[in-house]
Structures are given as C-alpha cells and as structure tokens.
Amino acid sequence: MNNQDRNQYLEVFKHITRTSPYSIHKSYFDNSCSTALYLHLHPEMELLYLEEGSFTFKVEEKFYSMKAGEAIFIPQNM
C-alpha cells in the first residue's frame, strides 16, 4: 500500500492526554460482533489486551488469533 492509500486510514484522534503520552480505552463486544475495530492507523503505537473470549485481529496483511489473557502490540503507522 502506498502512502497516499495509507493516509486515507489515518485516525485523527490523538492517543495522548494532557498528563500522559498515552491513553487507555476499554471496549466491550458481544459474541455476534465480527469487527471490533475499524481499519485505521496512527502515529502512536497500540497495545490491545483481550480480557475474555477470543478474537482474530488483522494487522496489515497478517491475522492474529487471540484468546483471553493475550495481548498484541501494533507498532506506529500500522
């Protein structure tokens, strides 16, 4: 994917706060949810932790199956 194509997925929300260079979000999804996050990228790295259940995340062109207690680290701009 070239930079112009990638820029269309650039998320405008800043993942930092006035007091921290990061932010924390907690999301809830039921078993019928097939898409937890929309396709996006941002200049901040991202760490996703799955508290319960299982889910498959797609990062770039790879799929990562996760189960409760696992995390995935996504580098910046991916």
PDB file of C-alpha atoms in Angstrom:
ATOM      1  CA  MET A   1       0.000   0.000   0.000  1.00  0.00           C
ATOM      2  CA  ASN A   2       1.475   3.387  -0.926  1.00  0.00           C
ATOM      3  CA  ASN A   3       1.498   6.426   1.389  1.00  0.00           C
ATOM      4  CA  GLN A   4      -1.438   8.081  -0.325  1.00  0.00           C
ATOM      5  CA  ASP A   5      -3.577   4.973   0.178  1.00  0.00           C
ATOM      6  CA  ARG A   6      -2.409   4.662   3.790  1.00  0.00           C
ATOM      7  CA  ASN A   7      -3.284   8.287   4.547  1.00  0.00           C
ATOM      8  CA  GLN A   8      -6.965   7.622   3.946  1.00  0.00           C
ATOM      9  CA  TYR A   9      -6.907   5.418   7.076  1.00  0.00           C
ATOM     10  CA  LEU A  10      -5.098   7.921   9.277  1.00  0.00           C
ATOM     11  CA  GLU A  11      -7.042   8.304  12.508  1.00  0.00           C
ATOM     12  CA  VAL A  12      -7.359  11.930  13.622  1.00  0.00           C
ATOM     13  CA  PHE A  13      -7.995  11.149  17.297  1.00  0.00           C
ATOM     14  CA  LYS A  14      -4.830  11.762  19.346  1.00  0.00           C
ATOM     15  CA  HIS A  15      -3.968   8.945  21.732  1.00  0.00           C
ATOM     16  CA  ILE A  16      -2.278  11.140  24.303  1.00  0.00           C
ATOM     17  CA  THR A  17      -3.619  13.198  27.175  1.00  0.00           C
ATOM     18  CA  ARG A  18      -2.519  16.423  28.823  1.00  0.00           C
ATOM     19  CA  THR A  19      -0.817  14.455  31.578  1.00  0.00           C
ATOM     20  CA  SER A  20       0.283  11.243  29.793  1.00  0.00           C
ATOM     21  CA  PRO A  21       1.913  10.318  26.500  1.00  0.00           C
ATOM     22  CA  TYR A  22      -0.747   7.612  26.088  1.00  0.00           C
ATOM     23  CA  SER A  23      -4.444   6.968  26.575  1.00  0.00           C
ATOM     24  CA  ILE A  24      -6.386   3.913  27.687  1.00  0.00           C
ATOM     25  CA  HIS A  25      -9.680   2.788  26.177  1.00  0.00           C
ATOM     26  CA  LYS A  26     -11.869  -0.104  27.243  1.00  0.00           C
ATOM     27  CA  SER A  27     -14.298  -1.567  24.724  1.00  0.00           C
ATOM     28  CA  TYR A  28     -16.951  -4.245  25.076  1.00  0.00           C
ATOM     29  CA  PHE A  29     -18.168  -6.502  22.263  1.00  0.00           C
ATOM     30  CA  ASP A  30     -20.621  -9.366  22.330  1.00  0.00           C
ATOM     31  CA  ASN A  31     -20.209 -12.725  20.586  1.00  0.00           C
ATOM     32  CA  SER A  32     -22.084 -11.563  17.490  1.00  0.00           C
ATOM     33  CA  CYS A  33     -19.511  -8.842  16.756  1.00  0.00           C
ATOM     34  CA  SER A  34     -17.352  -9.673  13.735  1.00  0.00           C
ATOM     35  CA  THR A  35     -15.477  -6.351  13.547  1.00  0.00           C
ATOM     36  CA  ALA A  36     -14.148  -4.857  16.785  1.00  0.00           C
ATOM     37  CA  LEU A  37     -12.110  -2.022  15.291  1.00  0.00           C
ATOM     38  CA  TYR A  38     -12.376  -0.135  12.057  1.00  0.00           C
ATOM     39  CA  LEU A  39      -9.435  -0.090   9.668  1.00  0.00           C
ATOM     40  CA  HIS A  40      -7.130   2.705  10.818  1.00  0.00           C
ATOM     41  CA  LEU A  41      -3.560   3.735  11.570  1.00  0.00           C
ATOM     42  CA  HIS A  42      -1.993   6.444  13.699  1.00  0.00           C
ATOM     43  CA  PRO A  43       1.468   7.669  14.663  1.00  0.00           C
ATOM     44  CA  GLU A  44       1.141   6.162  18.138  1.00  0.00           C
ATOM     45  CA  MET A  45       1.858   2.508  18.909  1.00  0.00           C
ATOM     46  CA  GLU A  46      -1.048   0.419  20.131  1.00  0.00           C
ATOM     47  CA  LEU A  47      -1.372  -2.390  22.651  1.00  0.00           C
ATOM     48  CA  LEU A  48      -4.545  -4.456  22.632  1.00  0.00           C
ATOM     49  CA  TYR A  49      -5.297  -6.774  25.560  1.00  0.00           C
ATOM     50  CA  LEU A  50      -8.127  -9.291  25.423  1.00  0.00           C
ATOM     51  CA  GLU A  51      -9.710  -9.879  28.833  1.00  0.00           C
ATOM     52  CA  GLU A  52     -12.077 -12.666  27.855  1.00  0.00           C
ATOM     53  CA  GLY A  53     -13.233 -14.698  24.886  1.00  0.00           C
ATOM     54  CA  SER A  54     -11.301 -14.961  21.640  1.00  0.00           C
ATOM     55  CA  PHE A  55     -10.880 -12.777  18.580  1.00  0.00           C
ATOM     56  CA  THR A  56      -8.888 -12.563  15.373  1.00  0.00           C
ATOM     57  CA  PHE A  57      -7.200  -9.263  14.579  1.00  0.00           C
ATOM     58  CA  LYS A  58      -5.830  -8.325  11.189  1.00  0.00           C
ATOM     59  CA  VAL A  59      -2.735  -6.118  11.174  1.00  0.00           C
ATOM     60  CA  GLU A  60      -1.527  -5.172   7.706  1.00  0.00           C
ATOM     61  CA  GLU A  61      -1.905  -8.472   5.832  1.00  0.00           C
ATOM     62  CA  LYS A  62      -1.495 -10.878   8.765  1.00  0.00           C
ATOM     63  CA  PHE A  63      -4.137 -12.394  11.021  1.00  0.00           C
ATOM     64  CA  TYR A  64      -3.545 -12.888  14.743  1.00  0.00           C
ATOM     65  CA  SER A  65      -5.832 -15.156  16.748  1.00  0.00           C
ATOM     66  CA  MET A  66      -6.043 -14.128  20.375  1.00  0.00           C
ATOM     67  CA  LYS A  67      -7.639 -15.645  23.435  1.00  0.00           C
ATOM     68  CA  ALA A  68      -8.323 -14.277  26.903  1.00  0.00           C
ATOM     69  CA  GLY A  69      -5.218 -13.040  28.683  1.00  0.00           C
ATOM     70  CA  GLU A  70      -3.245 -12.368  25.498  1.00  0.00           C
ATOM     71  CA  ALA A  71      -2.135  -9.051  24.040  1.00  0.00           C
ATOM     72  CA  ILE A  72      -0.945  -7.782  20.697  1.00  0.00           C
ATOM     73  CA  PHE A  73       1.451  -4.899  20.152  1.00  0.00           C
ATOM     74  CA  ILE A  74       0.978  -2.859  16.980  1.00  0.00           C
ATOM     75  CA  PRO A  75       3.846  -0.546  16.018  1.00  0.00           C
ATOM     76  CA  GLN A  76       3.148   3.028  14.970  1.00  0.00           C
ATOM     77  CA  ASN A  77       1.738   3.716  11.499  1.00  0.00           C
ATOM     78  CA  MET A  78       0.400   0.187  11.029  1.00  0.00           C
TER      79      MET A  78
END
